[in-house]
């Protein structure tokens, strides 16, 4: 009988379920070659954040996501469906990101970069610095607290380890 993944909210991906089962077997993480980009959004909103906010909430190997990470996954898959599933970003929701490693607009440091899911219906007042798939997802900037989008990349180093009681 397959595991009833529907019991979990979208914040828990199939990869996280697999990691849970591996950890129960004493295997702490997946090897690097099995890892792929995975997105998650912090539970709490942050007006300013340290780069460790993602590792603090999701573990080693997670960092603040950059707009370029989302673009790369979109180029690879041709769709934002996987991104929306992994991150749990709902229509009208926002999350902070970086753009080319910068969390703030250089000319106006009070404005932080964030993404907003518009599903093609971007409001006329929304200043988009960039967009994907005809404004299905837009990159904007403004002040205020928002959750932070985090990413675990394939480049993150993961080691297979056995728990202490098995050695």
CSV table of C-alpha atoms in Angstrom, one decimal, residues 16-87:
chain,number,residue,atom,x,y,z
A,16,UNK,CA,11.0,15.4,2.4
A,17,UNK,CA,8.9,12.3,3.0
A,18,UNK,CA,11.7,10.2,1.5
A,19,UNK,CA,14.2,11.9,3.7
A,20,UNK,CA,12.0,11.2,6.8
A,21,UNK,CA,11.9,7.5,6.0
A,22,UNK,CA,15.7,7.4,5.3
A,23,UNK,CA,16.3,9.0,8.6
A,24,UNK,CA,14.2,6.4,10.4
A,25,UNK,CA,16.5,3.8,8.8
A,26,UNK,CA,19.5,5.6,10.1
A,27,UNK,CA,20.4,7.2,6.8
A,28,UNK,CA,20.7,11.0,7.5
A,29,UNK,CA,20.6,12.5,4.0
A,30,UNK,CA,20.8,11.7,0.3
A,31,UNK,CA,24.0,11.7,-1.7
A,32,UNK,CA,24.7,14.8,-3.7
A,33,UNK,CA,24.0,13.2,-7.1
A,34,UNK,CA,20.5,12.3,-6.0
A,35,UNK,CA,19.6,15.8,-4.8
A,36,UNK,CA,17.8,18.3,-7.0
A,37,UNK,CA,16.7,21.9,-6.5
A,38,UNK,CA,14.0,22.0,-3.9
A,39,UNK,CA,12.1,25.1,-2.8
A,40,UNK,CA,10.4,25.9,0.5
A,41,UNK,CA,9.0,29.1,2.2
A,42,UNK,CA,9.7,30.1,5.8
A,43,UNK,CA,6.7,29.9,8.1
A,44,UNK,CA,7.4,33.4,9.6
A,45,UNK,CA,7.7,36.7,7.8
A,46,UNK,CA,10.9,38.7,7.9
A,47,UNK,CA,11.5,42.4,7.2
A,48,UNK,CA,15.2,41.8,7.3
A,49,UNK,CA,16.9,38.4,7.5
A,50,UNK,CA,20.3,36.8,7.8
A,51,UNK,CA,21.5,34.4,5.2
A,52,UNK,CA,21.2,31.7,7.8
A,53,UNK,CA,17.3,32.0,8.0
A,54,UNK,CA,16.8,29.1,5.6
A,55,UNK,CA,19.4,26.8,7.2
A,56,UNK,CA,17.8,27.5,10.6
A,57,UNK,CA,14.4,26.5,9.4
A,58,UNK,CA,15.0,23.8,6.8
A,59,UNK,CA,18.5,22.5,7.6
A,60,UNK,CA,22.0,22.5,6.2
A,61,UNK,CA,22.1,22.9,2.4
A,62,UNK,CA,19.2,25.5,2.2
A,63,UNK,CA,19.9,29.1,1.4
A,64,UNK,CA,17.8,32.2,0.4
A,65,UNK,CA,16.6,31.6,-3.2
A,66,UNK,CA,17.6,33.8,-6.0
A,67,UNK,CA,15.2,34.7,-8.9
A,68,UNK,CA,17.8,33.0,-11.2
A,69,UNK,CA,17.1,29.7,-9.3
A,70,UNK,CA,13.5,29.9,-10.3
A,71,UNK,CA,14.3,30.8,-13.9
A,72,UNK,CA,16.7,27.9,-14.1
A,73,UNK,CA,14.1,25.4,-12.9
A,74,UNK,CA,11.5,26.9,-15.3
A,75,UNK,CA,14.0,26.6,-18.3
A,76,UNK,CA,14.6,22.9,-17.3
A,77,UNK,CA,11.0,21.9,-16.8
A,78,UNK,CA,9.1,24.4,-19.1
A,79,UNK,CA,6.5,24.9,-16.4
A,80,UNK,CA,6.1,26.5,-12.9
A,81,UNK,CA,4.0,23.6,-11.7
A,82,UNK,CA,6.9,21.9,-9.9
A,83,UNK,CA,8.0,25.2,-8.3
A,84,UNK,CA,4.5,25.9,-7.1
A,85,UNK,CA,4.1,22.4,-5.7
A,86,UNK,CA,7.5,22.4,-3.9
A,87,UNK,CA,7.2,25.9,-2.5
